[in-house]
Amino acid sequence: MLYENKIQEIVRLIKGSDKTFALTGAGISTESGIPDYRSPGTGLWEKQDPAKTASLSALRRDPAFFYSTNLKRWTAFNDAQPNTAHTALAQLEKMGLLDGVITQNIDSLHVKAGSKTVWEVHGHLRTCRCMDCRASHSFDHLVQSFDNGENPPRCLKCGGVLRPDVVLFEDQMNDDYYQVTFEISGCQLLLVVGSSLTVYPVAGLPSYAKEIVIINNTSTPYDNEAAVVVHESAGKVFRDIMHKLGVTL
């Protein structure tokens, strides 16, 4: 199918669906300057083993090393801005054509773009909590503590080690994930954007949808089951989708 025909078919599916969700992965944020995890040559996990550096056991074993290794990368997310794809999804929700965004990303770019219904199934970097007393703090406090020479950053209440409110390797999934497995029931159309669909349990969510559209630079295990597959950048595809819907981004 030609690219133009694919865009027309995606628009037809969006208009015809009464319950549509988007599932986004790291690929939607690369145009905002955030590298993804698994792209050959540039993926973050090609440079380090996440089981050794970004896992719950790594944090417990050596919290100072954990923060020295990960915090600079995470704070870089705070400077990133939403791109066309994030803005388009927020606009689709505003137009009543999208029921919500399920994201694997921790960069908060959907929230920044104005999306109102967002399930951050791997958490976010807006808050953190104490590993001992579980008191909540802003993520800014964690960063400021680290920048002031406190490594690992400590809880203001009990002095325990702080941890970000993200789902680390070896962590249990968060409440957003369990909520979305209920909310997605009856989904007519799932727009998969920038996800390789290889990380479980989130990679199993497309099985809840009647029809799937995949927008990703590389192939996924679900390509053969999708109604439309577009191997292009998310920004380009959504700019063209919104143009067909009469919206200029």
mmCIF file of C-alpha atoms in Angstrom:
data_model
loop_
_atom_site.group_PDB
_atom_site.id
_atom_site.type_symbol
_atom_site.label_atom_id
_atom_site.label_comp_id
_atom_site.label_asym_id
_atom_site.label_seq_id
_atom_site.Cartn_x
_atom_site.Cartn_y
_atom_site.Cartn_z
ATOM 1 C CA MET A 1 0.000 0.000 0.000
ATOM 2 C CA LEU A 2 1.339 3.427 -0.937
ATOM 3 C CA TYR A 3 2.144 5.845 1.881
ATOM 4 C CA GLU A 4 -0.645 8.237 0.912
ATOM 5 C CA ASN A 5 -3.153 5.381 0.928
ATOM 6 C CA LYS A 6 -1.937 4.286 4.355
ATOM 7 C CA ILE A 7 -2.548 7.777 5.762
ATOM 8 C CA GLN A 8 -6.049 7.818 4.284
ATOM 9 C CA GLU A 9 -6.791 4.392 5.773
ATOM 10 C CA ILE A 10 -5.538 5.430 9.228
ATOM 11 C CA VAL A 11 -7.777 8.499 9.110
ATOM 12 C CA ARG A 12 -10.728 6.323 8.078
ATOM 13 C CA LEU A 13 -10.076 3.950 10.979
ATOM 14 C CA ILE A 14 -9.774 6.809 13.484
ATOM 15 C CA LYS A 15 -13.017 8.399 12.309
ATOM 16 C CA GLY A 16 -14.840 5.074 12.401
ATOM 17 C CA SER A 17 -13.712 3.968 15.868
ATOM 18 C CA ASP A 18 -15.756 4.603 18.995
ATOM 19 C CA LYS A 19 -12.938 3.616 21.371
ATOM 20 C CA THR A 20 -9.387 4.469 20.356
ATOM 21 C CA PHE A 21 -6.187 4.474 22.385
ATOM 22 C CA ALA A 22 -2.559 5.211 21.562
ATOM 23 C CA LEU A 23 0.296 3.081 22.892
ATOM 24 C CA THR A 24 3.584 4.933 22.700
ATOM 25 C CA GLY A 25 7.174 3.867 23.202
ATOM 26 C CA ALA A 26 10.624 5.440 23.085
ATOM 27 C CA GLY A 27 10.445 5.966 19.319
ATOM 28 C CA ILE A 28 7.901 8.776 19.663
ATOM 29 C CA SER A 29 10.365 10.839 21.697
ATOM 30 C CA THR A 30 13.471 10.512 19.525
ATOM 31 C CA GLU A 31 12.409 13.623 17.570
ATOM 32 C CA SER A 32 12.472 15.471 20.901
ATOM 33 C CA GLY A 33 16.145 14.558 21.281
ATOM 34 C CA ILE A 34 15.697 11.576 23.607
ATOM 35 C CA PRO A 35 17.488 8.449 22.321
ATOM 36 C CA ASP A 36 15.571 5.196 22.360
ATOM 37 C CA TYR A 37 16.788 2.007 23.980
ATOM 38 C CA ARG A 38 17.262 -0.590 21.280
ATOM 39 C CA SER A 39 18.048 1.028 17.912
ATOM 40 C CA PRO A 40 21.248 -0.471 16.437
ATOM 41 C CA GLY A 41 24.200 1.826 17.007
ATOM 42 C CA THR A 42 22.373 4.449 19.070
ATOM 43 C CA GLY A 43 20.205 2.559 21.557
ATOM 44 C CA LEU A 44 20.951 3.264 25.216
ATOM 45 C CA TRP A 45 21.014 -0.407 26.106
ATOM 46 C CA GLU A 46 23.786 -1.021 23.569
ATOM 47 C CA LYS A 47 26.005 1.117 25.760
ATOM 48 C CA GLN A 48 25.121 -0.375 29.139
ATOM 49 C CA ASP A 49 23.451 -3.414 30.604
ATOM 50 C CA PRO A 50 20.222 -2.211 32.252
ATOM 51 C CA ALA A 51 20.175 -5.224 34.574
ATOM 52 C CA LYS A 52 23.431 -3.940 36.060
ATOM 53 C CA THR A 53 22.727 -0.195 36.031
ATOM 54 C CA ALA A 54 18.962 0.503 36.014
ATOM 55 C CA SER A 55 17.478 -2.295 38.082
ATOM 56 C CA LEU A 56 16.040 -2.480 41.577
ATOM 57 C CA SER A 57 18.897 -4.715 42.694
ATOM 58 C CA ALA A 58 21.432 -2.206 41.301
ATOM 59 C CA LEU A 59 19.811 0.553 43.337
ATOM 60 C CA ARG A 60 19.816 -1.549 46.493
ATOM 61 C CA ARG A 61 23.338 -2.866 45.981
ATOM 62 C CA ASP A 62 25.059 0.447 45.285
ATOM 63 C CA PRO A 63 22.722 3.461 45.272
ATOM 64 C CA ALA A 64 25.576 5.930 44.710
ATOM 65 C CA PHE A 65 26.640 4.083 41.541
ATOM 66 C CA PHE A 66 22.986 3.832 40.464
ATOM 67 C CA TYR A 67 22.572 7.603 40.586
ATOM 68 C CA SER A 68 25.972 8.382 39.110
ATOM 69 C CA THR A 69 25.076 6.160 36.149
ATOM 70 C CA ASN A 70 21.438 7.106 35.537
ATOM 71 C CA LEU A 71 20.620 10.556 36.874
ATOM 72 C CA LYS A 72 22.355 12.632 34.183
ATOM 73 C CA ARG A 73 20.397 10.780 31.489
ATOM 74 C CA TRP A 74 17.114 11.249 33.345
ATOM 75 C CA THR A 75 17.593 14.955 34.037
ATOM 76 C CA ALA A 76 18.210 15.481 30.321
ATOM 77 C CA PHE A 77 14.573 14.441 29.788
ATOM 78 C CA ASN A 78 13.451 17.533 31.708
ATOM 79 C CA ASP A 79 14.779 19.826 28.967
ATOM 80 C CA ALA A 80 13.045 17.927 26.150
ATOM 81 C CA GLN A 81 9.927 19.399 24.557
ATOM 82 C CA PRO A 82 6.975 17.621 22.911
ATOM 83 C CA ASN A 83 7.203 17.098 19.169
ATOM 84 C CA THR A 84 4.554 16.951 16.466
ATOM 85 C CA ALA A 85 3.465 13.412 17.346
ATOM 86 C CA HIS A 86 2.872 14.286 21.019
ATOM 87 C CA THR A 87 0.964 17.416 20.022
ATOM 88 C CA ALA A 88 -1.137 15.502 17.494
ATOM 89 C CA LEU A 89 -2.213 12.900 20.059
ATOM 90 C CA ALA A 90 -3.236 15.663 22.467
ATOM 91 C CA GLN A 91 -5.214 17.299 19.671
ATOM 92 C CA LEU A 92 -6.922 14.022 18.712
ATOM 93 C CA GLU A 93 -8.054 13.646 22.329
ATOM 94 C CA LYS A 94 -9.351 17.224 22.333
ATOM 95 C CA MET A 95 -11.289 16.463 19.124
ATOM 96 C CA GLY A 96 -12.919 13.429 20.752
ATOM 97 C CA LEU A 97 -11.084 10.987 18.476
ATOM 98 C CA LEU A 98 -8.765 9.504 21.104
ATOM 99 C CA ASP A 99 -9.745 8.106 24.496
ATOM 100 C CA GLY A 100 -6.275 8.218 26.033
ATOM 101 C CA VAL A 101 -2.565 7.571 25.739
ATOM 102 C CA ILE A 102 -0.794 4.557 27.215
ATOM 103 C CA THR A 103 2.919 5.316 27.316
ATOM 104 C CA GLN A 104 6.003 3.311 28.179
ATOM 105 C CA ASN A 105 7.978 6.548 28.394
ATOM 106 C CA ILE A 106 8.980 8.299 31.619
ATOM 107 C CA ASP A 107 9.707 11.671 29.972
ATOM 108 C CA SER A 108 6.324 13.344 30.716
ATOM 109 C CA LEU A 109 6.142 14.683 27.141
ATOM 110 C CA HIS A 110 2.520 13.628 26.686
ATOM 111 C CA VAL A 111 1.604 15.585 29.805
ATOM 112 C CA LYS A 112 3.608 18.584 28.568
ATOM 113 C CA ALA A 113 1.848 18.361 25.190
ATOM 114 C CA GLY A 114 -1.544 18.676 26.853
ATOM 115 C CA SER A 115 -2.859 15.118 26.826
ATOM 116 C CA LYS A 116 -5.337 14.783 29.689
ATOM 117 C CA THR A 117 -5.806 11.013 29.922
ATOM 118 C CA VAL A 118 -2.358 9.419 30.153
ATOM 119 C CA TRP A 119 -1.382 6.117 31.718
ATOM 120 C CA GLU A 120 2.372 6.170 32.399
ATOM 121 C CA VAL A 121 2.831 2.423 32.757
ATOM 122 C CA HIS A 122 6.562 2.706 33.470
ATOM 123 C CA GLY A 123 6.193 5.684 35.787
ATOM 124 C CA HIS A 124 7.546 9.229 35.461
ATOM 125 C CA LEU A 125 10.232 11.602 36.706
ATOM 126 C CA ARG A 126 8.072 14.189 38.432
ATOM 127 C CA THR A 127 8.242 12.620 41.899
ATOM 128 C CA CYS A 128 10.305 10.210 43.963
ATOM 129 C CA ARG A 129 9.801 8.343 47.229
ATOM 130 C CA CYS A 130 11.774 7.107 50.194
ATOM 131 C CA MET A 131 12.686 3.430 50.133
ATOM 132 C CA ASP A 132 12.297 3.274 53.924
ATOM 133 C CA CYS A 133 9.334 5.406 55.040
ATOM 134 C CA ARG A 134 7.840 5.836 51.514
ATOM 135 C CA ALA A 135 7.446 9.604 51.953
ATOM 136 C CA SER A 136 6.950 11.357 48.629
ATOM 137 C CA HIS A 137 9.206 14.157 47.379
ATOM 138 C CA SER A 138 9.498 16.084 44.156
ATOM 139 C CA PHE A 139 12.032 14.766 41.674
ATOM 140 C CA ASP A 140 13.574 18.254 41.729
ATOM 141 C CA HIS A 141 14.479 17.681 45.394
ATOM 142 C CA LEU A 142 16.269 14.471 44.446
ATOM 143 C CA VAL A 143 18.234 16.239 41.699
ATOM 144 C CA GLN A 144 19.120 19.191 43.907
ATOM 145 C CA SER A 145 20.350 16.872 46.649
ATOM 146 C CA PHE A 146 22.565 15.022 44.192
ATOM 147 C CA ASP A 147 23.887 18.282 42.728
ATOM 148 C CA ASN A 148 24.696 19.464 46.262
ATOM 149 C CA GLY A 149 26.926 16.423 46.757
ATOM 150 C CA GLU A 150 24.494 14.076 48.502
ATOM 151 C CA ASN A 151 24.885 10.748 46.734
ATOM 152 C CA PRO A 152 22.647 8.886 47.121
ATOM 153 C CA PRO A 153 19.927 11.516 47.632
ATOM 154 C CA ARG A 154 18.190 11.169 50.995
ATOM 155 C CA CYS A 155 14.671 11.525 52.383
ATOM 156 C CA LEU A 156 13.957 14.760 54.249
ATOM 157 C CA LYS A 157 11.897 12.900 56.862
ATOM 158 C CA CYS A 158 13.921 9.836 57.809
ATOM 159 C CA GLY A 159 17.186 10.011 55.873
ATOM 160 C CA GLY A 160 16.425 6.908 53.809
ATOM 161 C CA VAL A 161 17.583 6.515 50.217
ATOM 162 C CA LEU A 162 15.234 8.039 47.654
ATOM 163 C CA ARG A 163 14.137 6.256 44.491
ATOM 164 C CA PRO A 164 12.449 7.718 41.398
ATOM 165 C CA ASP A 165 8.802 6.854 40.734
ATOM 166 C CA VAL A 166 9.696 4.819 37.671
ATOM 167 C CA VAL A 167 9.349 1.096 37.051
ATOM 168 C CA LEU A 168 12.897 -0.229 37.241
ATOM 169 C CA PHE A 169 13.998 -3.591 35.945
ATOM 170 C CA GLU A 170 12.829 -6.208 38.511
ATOM 171 C CA ASP A 171 10.079 -3.883 39.795
ATOM 172 C CA GLN A 172 6.419 -4.827 39.787
ATOM 173 C CA MET A 173 4.255 -2.926 37.309
ATOM 174 C CA ASN A 174 2.572 0.187 38.674
ATOM 175 C CA ASP A 175 -1.094 1.035 39.228
ATOM 176 C CA ASP A 176 -1.390 2.735 35.822
ATOM 177 C CA TYR A 177 -0.627 -0.528 34.072
ATOM 178 C CA TYR A 178 -3.239 -2.516 35.976
ATOM 179 C CA GLN A 179 -5.814 0.240 35.462
ATOM 180 C CA VAL A 180 -5.222 0.345 31.719
ATOM 181 C CA THR A 181 -5.753 -3.399 31.314
ATOM 182 C CA PHE A 182 -9.293 -2.656 32.504
ATOM 183 C CA GLU A 183 -9.783 0.592 30.576
ATOM 184 C CA ILE A 184 -8.620 -0.868 27.254
ATOM 185 C CA SER A 185 -11.316 -3.540 27.267
ATOM 186 C CA GLY A 186 -13.469 -3.078 24.174
ATOM 187 C CA CYS A 187 -10.812 -1.056 22.358
ATOM 188 C CA GLN A 188 -11.712 -0.834 18.681
ATOM 189 C CA LEU A 189 -8.496 0.793 17.477
ATOM 190 C CA LEU A 190 -5.017 0.928 19.014
ATOM 191 C CA LEU A 191 -2.457 3.299 17.507
ATOM 192 C CA VAL A 192 0.975 1.890 18.335
ATOM 193 C CA VAL A 193 3.521 4.687 17.996
ATOM 194 C CA GLY A 194 7.276 4.310 18.389
ATOM 195 C CA SER A 195 7.204 0.996 20.226
ATOM 196 C CA SER A 196 9.076 -2.148 19.240
ATOM 197 C CA LEU A 197 6.428 -4.176 21.127
ATOM 198 C CA THR A 198 9.087 -6.412 22.643
ATOM 199 C CA VAL A 199 8.937 -5.402 26.321
ATOM 200 C CA TYR A 200 6.364 -7.345 28.316
ATOM 201 C CA PRO A 201 3.845 -7.107 29.821
ATOM 202 C CA VAL A 202 3.075 -3.886 27.881
ATOM 203 C CA ALA A 203 3.790 -5.623 24.567
ATOM 204 C CA GLY A 204 0.726 -7.777 25.201
ATOM 205 C CA LEU A 205 -1.702 -4.823 25.176
ATOM 206 C CA PRO A 206 -2.325 -4.889 21.380
ATOM 207 C CA SER A 207 -4.093 -8.214 21.885
ATOM 208 C CA TYR A 208 -6.933 -6.259 23.558
ATOM 209 C CA ALA A 209 -7.667 -4.236 20.414
ATOM 210 C CA LYS A 210 -9.940 -5.182 17.532
ATOM 211 C CA GLU A 211 -7.705 -3.358 15.034
ATOM 212 C CA ILE A 212 -4.120 -2.111 15.267
ATOM 213 C CA VAL A 213 -2.207 0.595 13.432
ATOM 214 C CA ILE A 214 1.572 0.511 13.853
ATOM 215 C CA ILE A 215 3.707 3.603 13.257
ATOM 216 C CA ASN A 216 7.324 2.706 13.929
ATOM 217 C CA ASN A 217 10.641 3.035 12.138
ATOM 218 C CA THR A 218 11.357 -0.689 12.420
ATOM 219 C CA SER A 219 9.265 -3.836 12.251
ATOM 220 C CA THR A 220 7.459 -5.287 15.273
ATOM 221 C CA PRO A 221 6.117 -8.748 16.165
ATOM 222 C CA TYR A 222 2.594 -7.443 15.481
ATOM 223 C CA ASP A 223 3.180 -6.125 11.952
ATOM 224 C CA ASN A 224 1.437 -9.065 10.313
ATOM 225 C CA GLU A 225 -1.638 -8.577 12.493
ATOM 226 C CA ALA A 226 -1.966 -4.827 11.974
ATOM 227 C CA ALA A 227 -4.507 -3.167 9.692
ATOM 228 C CA VAL A 228 -1.875 -0.610 8.654
ATOM 229 C CA VAL A 229 1.891 -0.524 9.217
ATOM 230 C CA VAL A 230 3.905 2.624 8.481
ATOM 231 C CA HIS A 231 7.677 2.504 8.847
ATOM 232 C CA GLU A 232 8.239 6.254 9.031
ATOM 233 C CA SER A 233 8.949 8.838 11.717
ATOM 234 C CA ALA A 234 5.998 9.481 14.001
ATOM 235 C CA GLY A 235 6.199 13.231 13.455
ATOM 236 C CA LYS A 236 5.838 12.954 9.683
ATOM 237 C CA VAL A 237 2.981 10.457 9.894
ATOM 238 C CA PHE A 238 0.976 12.462 12.419
ATOM 239 C CA ARG A 239 1.539 15.722 10.572
ATOM 240 C CA ASP A 240 -0.018 14.073 7.523
ATOM 241 C CA ILE A 241 -2.843 12.467 9.535
ATOM 242 C CA MET A 242 -3.784 15.768 11.098
ATOM 243 C CA HIS A 243 -3.615 17.511 7.715
ATOM 244 C CA LYS A 244 -6.188 15.011 6.405
ATOM 245 C CA LEU A 245 -8.332 15.864 9.419
ATOM 246 C CA GLY A 246 -8.083 19.575 8.610
ATOM 247 C CA VAL A 247 -5.649 20.450 11.407
ATOM 248 C CA THR A 248 -2.294 22.126 10.807
ATOM 249 C CA LEU A 249 0.388 21.501 13.412
#
